[in-house]
Short mmCIF file of C-alpha atoms in Angstrom, two decimals:
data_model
loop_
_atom_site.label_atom_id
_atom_site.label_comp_id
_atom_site.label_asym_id
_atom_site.label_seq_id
_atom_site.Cartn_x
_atom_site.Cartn_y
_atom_site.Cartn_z
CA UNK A 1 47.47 13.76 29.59
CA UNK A 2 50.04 12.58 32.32
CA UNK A 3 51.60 15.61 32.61
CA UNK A 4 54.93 18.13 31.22
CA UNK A 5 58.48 17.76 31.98
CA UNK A 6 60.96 20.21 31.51
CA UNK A 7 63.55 19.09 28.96
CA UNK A 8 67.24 20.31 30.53
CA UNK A 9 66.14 19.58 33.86
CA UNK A 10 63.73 16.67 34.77
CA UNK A 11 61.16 18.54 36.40
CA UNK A 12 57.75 17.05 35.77
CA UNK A 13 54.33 18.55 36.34
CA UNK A 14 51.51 16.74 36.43
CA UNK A 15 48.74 16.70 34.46
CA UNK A 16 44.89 16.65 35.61
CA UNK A 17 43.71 13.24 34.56
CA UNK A 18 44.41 10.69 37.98
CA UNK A 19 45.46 7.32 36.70
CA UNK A 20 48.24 5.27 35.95
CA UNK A 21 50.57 6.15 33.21
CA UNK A 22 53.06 3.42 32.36
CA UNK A 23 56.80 3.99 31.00
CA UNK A 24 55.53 8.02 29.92
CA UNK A 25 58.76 9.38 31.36
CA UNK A 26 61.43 9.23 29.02
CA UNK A 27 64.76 9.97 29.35
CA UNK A 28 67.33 9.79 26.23
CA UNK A 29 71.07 10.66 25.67
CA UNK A 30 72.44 9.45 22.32
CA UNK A 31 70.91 6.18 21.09
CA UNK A 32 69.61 5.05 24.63
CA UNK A 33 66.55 5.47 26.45
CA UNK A 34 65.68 5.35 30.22
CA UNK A 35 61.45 5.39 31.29
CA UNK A 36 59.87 5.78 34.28
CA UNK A 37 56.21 5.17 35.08
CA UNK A 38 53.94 7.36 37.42
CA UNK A 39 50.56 7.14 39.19
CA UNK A 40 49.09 10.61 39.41
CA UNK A 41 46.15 10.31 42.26
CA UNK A 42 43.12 12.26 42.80
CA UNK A 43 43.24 15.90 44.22
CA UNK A 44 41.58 16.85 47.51
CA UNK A 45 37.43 15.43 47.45
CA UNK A 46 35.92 18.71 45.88
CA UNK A 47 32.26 17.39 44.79
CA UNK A 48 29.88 14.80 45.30
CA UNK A 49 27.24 12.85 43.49
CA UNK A 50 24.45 10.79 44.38
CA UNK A 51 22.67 8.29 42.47
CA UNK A 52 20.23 7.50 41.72
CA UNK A 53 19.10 10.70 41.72
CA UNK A 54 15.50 10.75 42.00
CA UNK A 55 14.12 7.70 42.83
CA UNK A 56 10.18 6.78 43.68
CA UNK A 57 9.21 4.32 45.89
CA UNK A 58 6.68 3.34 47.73
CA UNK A 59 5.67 4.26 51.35
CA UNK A 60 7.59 1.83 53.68
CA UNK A 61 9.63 1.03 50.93
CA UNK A 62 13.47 1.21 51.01
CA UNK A 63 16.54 1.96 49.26
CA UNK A 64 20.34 2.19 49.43
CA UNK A 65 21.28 5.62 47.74
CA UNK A 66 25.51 5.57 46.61
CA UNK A 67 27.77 8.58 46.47
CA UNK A 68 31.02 9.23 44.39
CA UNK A 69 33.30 11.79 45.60
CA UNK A 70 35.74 13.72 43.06
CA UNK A 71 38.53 16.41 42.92
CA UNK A 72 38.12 19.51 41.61
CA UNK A 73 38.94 17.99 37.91
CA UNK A 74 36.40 15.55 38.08
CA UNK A 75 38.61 12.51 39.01
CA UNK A 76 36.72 9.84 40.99
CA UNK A 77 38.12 9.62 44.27
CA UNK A 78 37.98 6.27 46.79
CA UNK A 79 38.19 6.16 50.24
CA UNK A 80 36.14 9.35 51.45
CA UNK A 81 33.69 8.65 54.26
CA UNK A 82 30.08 9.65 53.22
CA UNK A 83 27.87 10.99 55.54
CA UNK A 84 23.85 11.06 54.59
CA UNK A 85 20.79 12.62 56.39
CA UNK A 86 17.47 13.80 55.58
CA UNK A 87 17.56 17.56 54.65
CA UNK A 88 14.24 19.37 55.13
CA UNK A 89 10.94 17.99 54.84
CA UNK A 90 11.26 14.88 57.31
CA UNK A 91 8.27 13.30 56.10
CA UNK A 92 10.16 11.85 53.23
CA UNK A 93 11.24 9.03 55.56
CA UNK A 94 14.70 8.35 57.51
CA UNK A 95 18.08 7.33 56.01
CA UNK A 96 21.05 5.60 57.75
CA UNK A 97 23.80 7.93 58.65
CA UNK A 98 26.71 5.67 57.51
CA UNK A 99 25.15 3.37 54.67
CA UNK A 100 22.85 5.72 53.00
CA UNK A 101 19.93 3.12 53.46
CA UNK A 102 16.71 4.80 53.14
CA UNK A 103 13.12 4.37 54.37
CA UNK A 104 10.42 6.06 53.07
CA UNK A 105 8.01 7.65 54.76
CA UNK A 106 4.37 7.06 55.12
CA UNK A 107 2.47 10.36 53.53
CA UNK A 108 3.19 9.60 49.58
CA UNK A 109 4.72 13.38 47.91
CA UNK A 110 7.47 14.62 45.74
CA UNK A 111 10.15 15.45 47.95
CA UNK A 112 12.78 17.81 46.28
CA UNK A 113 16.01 17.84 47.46
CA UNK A 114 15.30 16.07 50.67
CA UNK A 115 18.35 13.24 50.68
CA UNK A 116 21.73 15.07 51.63
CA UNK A 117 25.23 13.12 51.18
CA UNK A 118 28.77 15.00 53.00
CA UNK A 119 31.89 14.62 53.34
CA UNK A 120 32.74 14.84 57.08
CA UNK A 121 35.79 15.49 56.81
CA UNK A 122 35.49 18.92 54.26
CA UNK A 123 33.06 20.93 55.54
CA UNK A 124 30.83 22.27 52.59
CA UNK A 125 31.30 19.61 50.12
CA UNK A 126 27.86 17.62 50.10
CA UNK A 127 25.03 17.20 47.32
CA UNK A 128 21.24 16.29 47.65
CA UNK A 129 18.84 13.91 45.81
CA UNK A 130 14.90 13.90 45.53
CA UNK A 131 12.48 11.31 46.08
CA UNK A 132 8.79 10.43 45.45
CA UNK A 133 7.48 8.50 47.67
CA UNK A 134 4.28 6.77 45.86
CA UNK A 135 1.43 5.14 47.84
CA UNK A 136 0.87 2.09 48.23
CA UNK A 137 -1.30 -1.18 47.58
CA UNK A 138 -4.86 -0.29 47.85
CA UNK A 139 -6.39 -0.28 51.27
CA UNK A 140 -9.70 0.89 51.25
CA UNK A 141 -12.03 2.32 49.20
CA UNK A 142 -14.73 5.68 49.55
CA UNK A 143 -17.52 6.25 47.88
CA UNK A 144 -18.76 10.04 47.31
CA UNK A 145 -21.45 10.61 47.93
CA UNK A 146 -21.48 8.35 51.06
CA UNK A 147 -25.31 9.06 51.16
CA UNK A 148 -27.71 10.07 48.50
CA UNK A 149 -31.47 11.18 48.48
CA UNK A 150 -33.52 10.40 45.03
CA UNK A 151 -36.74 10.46 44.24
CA UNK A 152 -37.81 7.38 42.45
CA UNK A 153 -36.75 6.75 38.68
CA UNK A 154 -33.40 9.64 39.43
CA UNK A 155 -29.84 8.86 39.00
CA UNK A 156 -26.73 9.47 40.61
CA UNK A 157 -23.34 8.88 39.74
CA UNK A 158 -21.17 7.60 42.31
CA UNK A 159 -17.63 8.51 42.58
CA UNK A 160 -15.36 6.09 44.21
CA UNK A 161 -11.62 6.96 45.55
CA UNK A 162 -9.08 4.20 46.79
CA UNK A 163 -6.11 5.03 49.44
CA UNK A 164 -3.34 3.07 50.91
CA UNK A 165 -3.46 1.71 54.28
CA UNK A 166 -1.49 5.27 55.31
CA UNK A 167 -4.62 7.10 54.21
CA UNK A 168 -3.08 8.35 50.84
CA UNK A 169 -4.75 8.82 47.36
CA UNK A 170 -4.11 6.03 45.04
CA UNK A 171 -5.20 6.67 41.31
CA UNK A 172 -5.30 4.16 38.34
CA UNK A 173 -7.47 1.72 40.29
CA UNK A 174 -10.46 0.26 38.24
CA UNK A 175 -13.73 0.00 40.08
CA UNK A 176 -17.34 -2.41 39.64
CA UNK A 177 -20.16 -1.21 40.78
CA UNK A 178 -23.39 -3.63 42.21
CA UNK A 179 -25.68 -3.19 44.43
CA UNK A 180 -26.97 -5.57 47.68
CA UNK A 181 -30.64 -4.96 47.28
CA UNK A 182 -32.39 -4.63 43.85
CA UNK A 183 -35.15 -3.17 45.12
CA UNK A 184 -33.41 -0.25 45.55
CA UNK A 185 -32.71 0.17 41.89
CA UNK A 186 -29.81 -0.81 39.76
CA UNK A 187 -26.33 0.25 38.46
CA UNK A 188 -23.95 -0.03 35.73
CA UNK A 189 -21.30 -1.87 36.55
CA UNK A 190 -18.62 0.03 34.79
CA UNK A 191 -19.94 3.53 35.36
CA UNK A 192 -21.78 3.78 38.96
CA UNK A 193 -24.37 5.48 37.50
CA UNK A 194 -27.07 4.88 39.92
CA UNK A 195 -30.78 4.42 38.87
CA UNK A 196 -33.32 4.78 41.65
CA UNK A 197 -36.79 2.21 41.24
CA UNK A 198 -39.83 3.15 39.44
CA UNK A 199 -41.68 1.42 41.83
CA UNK A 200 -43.02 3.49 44.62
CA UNK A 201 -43.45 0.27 46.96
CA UNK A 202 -40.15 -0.12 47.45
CA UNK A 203 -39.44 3.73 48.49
CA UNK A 204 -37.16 2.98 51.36
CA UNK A 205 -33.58 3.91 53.18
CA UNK A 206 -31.02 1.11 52.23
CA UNK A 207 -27.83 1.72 53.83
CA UNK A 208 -24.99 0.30 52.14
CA UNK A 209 -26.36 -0.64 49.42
CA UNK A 210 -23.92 1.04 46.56
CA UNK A 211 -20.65 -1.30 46.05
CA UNK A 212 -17.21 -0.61 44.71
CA UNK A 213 -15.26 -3.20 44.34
CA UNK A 214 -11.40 -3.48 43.72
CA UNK A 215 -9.90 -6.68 43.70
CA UNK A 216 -10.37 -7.79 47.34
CA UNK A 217 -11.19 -4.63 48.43
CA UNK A 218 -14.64 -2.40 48.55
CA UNK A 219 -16.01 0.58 49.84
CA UNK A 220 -19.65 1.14 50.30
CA UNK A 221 -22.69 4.28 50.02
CA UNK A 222 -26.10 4.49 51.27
CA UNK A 223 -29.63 5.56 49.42
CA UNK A 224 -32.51 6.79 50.20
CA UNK A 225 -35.09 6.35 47.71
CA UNK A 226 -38.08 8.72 48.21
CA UNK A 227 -41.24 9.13 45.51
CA UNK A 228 -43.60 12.02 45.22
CA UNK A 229 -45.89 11.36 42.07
CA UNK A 230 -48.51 14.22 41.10
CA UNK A 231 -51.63 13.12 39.44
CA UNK A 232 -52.22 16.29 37.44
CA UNK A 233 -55.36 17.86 36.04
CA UNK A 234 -55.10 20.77 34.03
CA UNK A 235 -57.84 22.13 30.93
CA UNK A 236 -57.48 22.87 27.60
CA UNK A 237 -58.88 25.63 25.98
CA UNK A 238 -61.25 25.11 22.87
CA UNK A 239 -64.37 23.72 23.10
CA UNK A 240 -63.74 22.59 19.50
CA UNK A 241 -61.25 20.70 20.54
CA UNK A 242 -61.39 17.05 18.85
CA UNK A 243 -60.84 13.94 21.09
CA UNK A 244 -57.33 13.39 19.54
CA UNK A 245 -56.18 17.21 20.02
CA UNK A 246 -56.98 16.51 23.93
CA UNK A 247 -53.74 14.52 23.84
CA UNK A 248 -51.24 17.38 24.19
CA UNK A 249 -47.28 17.25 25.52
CA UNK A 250 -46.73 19.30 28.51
CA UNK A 251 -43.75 20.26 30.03
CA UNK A 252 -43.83 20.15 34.22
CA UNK A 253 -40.76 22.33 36.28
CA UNK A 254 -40.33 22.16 39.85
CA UNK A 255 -38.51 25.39 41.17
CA UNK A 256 -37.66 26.72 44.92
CA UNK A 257 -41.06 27.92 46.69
CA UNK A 258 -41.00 31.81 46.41
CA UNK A 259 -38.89 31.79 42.48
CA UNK A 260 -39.75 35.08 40.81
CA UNK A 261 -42.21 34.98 37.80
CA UNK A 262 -39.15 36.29 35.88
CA UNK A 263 -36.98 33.06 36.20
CA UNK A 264 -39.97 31.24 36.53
CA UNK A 265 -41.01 31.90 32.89
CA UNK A 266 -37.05 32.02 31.69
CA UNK A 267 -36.63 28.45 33.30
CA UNK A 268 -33.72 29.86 35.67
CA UNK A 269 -33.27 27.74 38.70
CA UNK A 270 -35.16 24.98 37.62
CA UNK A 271 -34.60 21.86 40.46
CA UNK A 272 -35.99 19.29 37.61
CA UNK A 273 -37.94 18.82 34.27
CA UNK A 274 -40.55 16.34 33.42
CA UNK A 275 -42.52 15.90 30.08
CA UNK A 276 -45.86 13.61 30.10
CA UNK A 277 -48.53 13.08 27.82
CA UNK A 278 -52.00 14.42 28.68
CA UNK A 279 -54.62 11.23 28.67
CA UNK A 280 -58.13 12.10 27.17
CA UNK A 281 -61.18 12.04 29.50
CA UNK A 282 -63.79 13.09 27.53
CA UNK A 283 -63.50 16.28 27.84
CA UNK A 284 -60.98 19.43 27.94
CA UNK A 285 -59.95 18.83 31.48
CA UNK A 286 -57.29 15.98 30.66
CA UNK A 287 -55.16 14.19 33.05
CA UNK A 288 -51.28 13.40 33.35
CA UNK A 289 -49.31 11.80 35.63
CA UNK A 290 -45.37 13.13 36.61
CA UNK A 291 -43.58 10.23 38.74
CA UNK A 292 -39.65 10.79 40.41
CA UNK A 293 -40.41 13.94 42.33
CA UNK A 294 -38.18 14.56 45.56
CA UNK A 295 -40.85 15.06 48.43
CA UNK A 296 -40.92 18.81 49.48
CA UNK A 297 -42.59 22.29 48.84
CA UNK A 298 -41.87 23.57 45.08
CA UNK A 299 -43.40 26.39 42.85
CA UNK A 300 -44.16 23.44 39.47
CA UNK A 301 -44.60 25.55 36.31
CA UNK A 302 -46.50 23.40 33.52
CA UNK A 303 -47.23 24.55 29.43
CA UNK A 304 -47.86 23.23 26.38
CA UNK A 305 -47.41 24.29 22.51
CA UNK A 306 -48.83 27.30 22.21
CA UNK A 307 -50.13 28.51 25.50
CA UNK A 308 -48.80 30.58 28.09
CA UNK A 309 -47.10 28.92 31.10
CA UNK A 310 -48.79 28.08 34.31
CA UNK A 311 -47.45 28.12 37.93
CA UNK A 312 -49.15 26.36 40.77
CA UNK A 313 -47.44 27.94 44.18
CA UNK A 314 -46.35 26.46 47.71
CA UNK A 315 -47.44 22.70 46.06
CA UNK A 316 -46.52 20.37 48.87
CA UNK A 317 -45.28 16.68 47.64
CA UNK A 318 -44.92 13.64 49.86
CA UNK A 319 -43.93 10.44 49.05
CA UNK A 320 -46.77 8.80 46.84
CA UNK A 321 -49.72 10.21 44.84
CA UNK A 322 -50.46 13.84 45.29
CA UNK A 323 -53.16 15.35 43.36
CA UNK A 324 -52.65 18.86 41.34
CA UNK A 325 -54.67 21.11 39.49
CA UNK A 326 -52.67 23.57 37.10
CA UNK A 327 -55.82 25.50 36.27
CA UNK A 328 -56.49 26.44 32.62
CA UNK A 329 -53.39 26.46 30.24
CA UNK A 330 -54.56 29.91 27.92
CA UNK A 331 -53.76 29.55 23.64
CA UNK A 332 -52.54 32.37 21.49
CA UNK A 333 -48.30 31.96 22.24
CA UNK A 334 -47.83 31.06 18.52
CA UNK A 335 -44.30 31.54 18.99
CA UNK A 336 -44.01 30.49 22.20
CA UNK A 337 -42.56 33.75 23.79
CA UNK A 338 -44.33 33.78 26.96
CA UNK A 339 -46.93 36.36 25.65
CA UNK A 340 -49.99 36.70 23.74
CA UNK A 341 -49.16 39.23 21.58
CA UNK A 342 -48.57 41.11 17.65
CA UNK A 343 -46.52 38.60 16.21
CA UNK A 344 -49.15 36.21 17.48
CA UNK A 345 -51.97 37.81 15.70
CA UNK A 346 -49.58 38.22 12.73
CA UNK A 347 -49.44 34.26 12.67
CA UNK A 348 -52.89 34.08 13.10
CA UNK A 349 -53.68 36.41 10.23
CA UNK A 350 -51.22 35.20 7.50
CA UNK A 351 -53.16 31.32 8.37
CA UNK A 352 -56.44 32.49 8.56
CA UNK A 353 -59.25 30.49 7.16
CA UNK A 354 -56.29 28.13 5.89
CA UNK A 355 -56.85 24.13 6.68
CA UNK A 356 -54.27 20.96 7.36
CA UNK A 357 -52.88 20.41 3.69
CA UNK A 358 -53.20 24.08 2.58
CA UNK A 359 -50.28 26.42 1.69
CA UNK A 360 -50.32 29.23 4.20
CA UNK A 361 -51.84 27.29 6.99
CA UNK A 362 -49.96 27.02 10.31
CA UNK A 363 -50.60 24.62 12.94
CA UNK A 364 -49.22 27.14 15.74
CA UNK A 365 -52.49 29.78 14.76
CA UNK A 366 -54.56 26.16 15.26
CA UNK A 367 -55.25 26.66 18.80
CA UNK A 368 -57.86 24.20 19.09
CA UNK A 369 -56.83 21.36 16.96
CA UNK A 370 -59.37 21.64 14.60
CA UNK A 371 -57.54 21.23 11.17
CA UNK A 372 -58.87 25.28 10.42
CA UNK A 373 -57.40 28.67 11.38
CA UNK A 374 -60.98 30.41 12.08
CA UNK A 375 -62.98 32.53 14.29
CA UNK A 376 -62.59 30.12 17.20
CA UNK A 377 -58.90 30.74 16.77
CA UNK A 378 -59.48 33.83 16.57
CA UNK A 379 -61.29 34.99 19.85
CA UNK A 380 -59.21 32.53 22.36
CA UNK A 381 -56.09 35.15 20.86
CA UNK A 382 -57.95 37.53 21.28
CA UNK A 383 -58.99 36.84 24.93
CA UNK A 384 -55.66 36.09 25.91
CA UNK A 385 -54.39 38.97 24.09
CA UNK A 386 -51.48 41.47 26.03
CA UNK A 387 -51.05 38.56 28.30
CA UNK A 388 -48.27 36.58 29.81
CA UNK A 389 -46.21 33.71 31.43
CA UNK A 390 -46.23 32.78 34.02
CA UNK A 391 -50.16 32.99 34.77
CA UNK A 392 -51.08 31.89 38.46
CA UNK A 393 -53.18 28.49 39.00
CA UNK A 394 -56.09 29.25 42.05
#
């Protein structure tokens, strides 16, 4: 690899590899030998390389980048003054012209290609290194969202977010949640999963009252806790009607005041669901109670099994008790379709005259809780008959 050397003549020609090459030159005549050693050196610098050659760091942080200069056959080359600079995006921080020290920055990115090394002396020989800059220790901490309005017994998650003391995102930090008044509600401590109180004295503003903690470091939210509870009436069809069939499920929807009966009866654009068990009072008007409801003006939809659906309009709740009466909840929806109508009578028919216990008999066709498919049945279906959800409360 040192080189060639014409035989007759003594011409050599080096070869491409810089180094030191000791006793390669021969020289013979007869039985005895001359040598010569050589010391081929590097070529004109023709590249550059710096390392390392993407570091990360944090912001503030520093580092001293190196460069290696070669020829054009890759042989490392020593004595070539290095220049460095910051090439484009200026954020990435500031580097020392002579020593290649670098500071980062103080907004945390991937910066490609930013950190340029040159030769001086050879225009167009130079090569360029990327950086992250990362962010750094934890600084404070937000909480989304930094205020939240729920109606007693409702939950919200909190989200919380931690930056450096430069204002960028950090990620990987692990958060506990607590809160500074328990009458507010409570909160799982590994979740933020906020749960409002159930008990309507305590309905209140609490600011600050959501924590995130991180190590020494926490970030706050604020809650206000608002009730609306609606004693409800509402009256069963069925004068039949046993004491224990006056216990019914019902299902209550708030929706935006002025919802069309079309998503009203499809459930589209529902703000919130409740179910509650109707409490007997001796008769077919029975009473239920909804508690958690966001003070304001809603459309509330209510049904049961078998009936069509109800809608009481423009219903106004504040924070507290407020008294409704959903009107008359109309049997025959066998199947629940949000009208009285064929297949229901087709139900009816097949379970007619059929009691609890007997093949045939369907509890659906039982409008009035009786035990027997029968006359009584028979005429509520038929009153109702060819109509459908959602049927206006007065």
């Amino acid at each position: 690899t040192a080189g060639s050397i014409i035989a007759g003549t003594g011409v050599f020609t080096a070869g491409t590899v810089a180094g030191a090459y000791n006793n390669v030159i021969v020289a013979t005549s007869g039985a005895v030998t001359g040598n010569a050693s050589l010391q081929i050196t590097p070529d004109p610098v023709h590249h550059i390389t710096i390392s390392p050659s993407h570091p990360s760091l944090m912001v503030g942080g520093s580092l001293t980048f190196s460069a290696t200069t070669y020829d054009q056959y890759s042989n490392v080359r020593s004595g070539d003054t290095v220049g460095w600079n910051v090439s484009g995006d200026l954020a990435a921080g500031s580097i020392f012209f002579s020593s290649g020290l670098f500071i980062a920055g103080t907004i945390a990115a991937d910066y490609d290609n930013v950190i340029l090394a040159f030769v001086p002396a050879v225009p167009g020989v130079y090569s360029l290194a990327s950086v992250t800059v990362t962010p750094g220790p934890l600084a404070s901490i937000t909480v989304s969202p930094s205020q939240a309005t729920l109606g007693i017994t409702a939950s919200q998650t909190f989200i919380a977010a931690g930056f450096d003391a430069f204002g960028n995102a950090r990620t990987g930090d692990i958060f506990t949640w607590s809160v500074t008044n328990g009458n507010a509600g409570s909160i799982i401590a590994g979740t933020g999963v906020f749960t409002a109180t159930s008990n309507i004295a305590n309905v209140a503003d609490y600011a600050n009252v959501i924590v995130a903690t991180s190590g020494a470091i926490t970030g706050t939210a604020s809650v206000n806790v608002v009730g609306g509870i609606i004693d409800g009436t509402v009256t069963l069809q069925g004068g039949s009607r046993p004491a224990s069939k006056r216990i019914v499920n019902v299902t209550v929807k708030t929706f935006a005041t002025g919802t069309s009966n079309t998503n009203l009866r499809a459930g589209t654009g529902a703000l919130a669901t409740f179910t509650a068990t109707t409490v007997d009072t001796g008769s077919n008007n029975v009473t239920f109670q909804i508690v958690g409801l966001v003070p304001g003006s809603y459309d509330i939809t209510i049904d049961s099994a078998h009936t069509l659906m109800n809608v009481k309009k423009n219903v106004v709740i504040t924070g507290g008790n407020n008294a409704v009466n959903f009107g008359t909840l109309l049997e025959g929806d066998c199947d629940d379709s949000g009208q009285v109508a064929a297949v229901d009578f087709s139900i009816l028919a097949s379970s007619y005259l059929k009691s609890t216990g007997q093949t045939g008999y369907d509890a659906r066709a039982d409008f009035d809780g009786t035990g027997q498919v029968n006359s009584l049945d028979f005429s509520l279906l038929a009153a109702n008959y060819l109509k459908s959800s959602p049927q206006t409360a007065p």
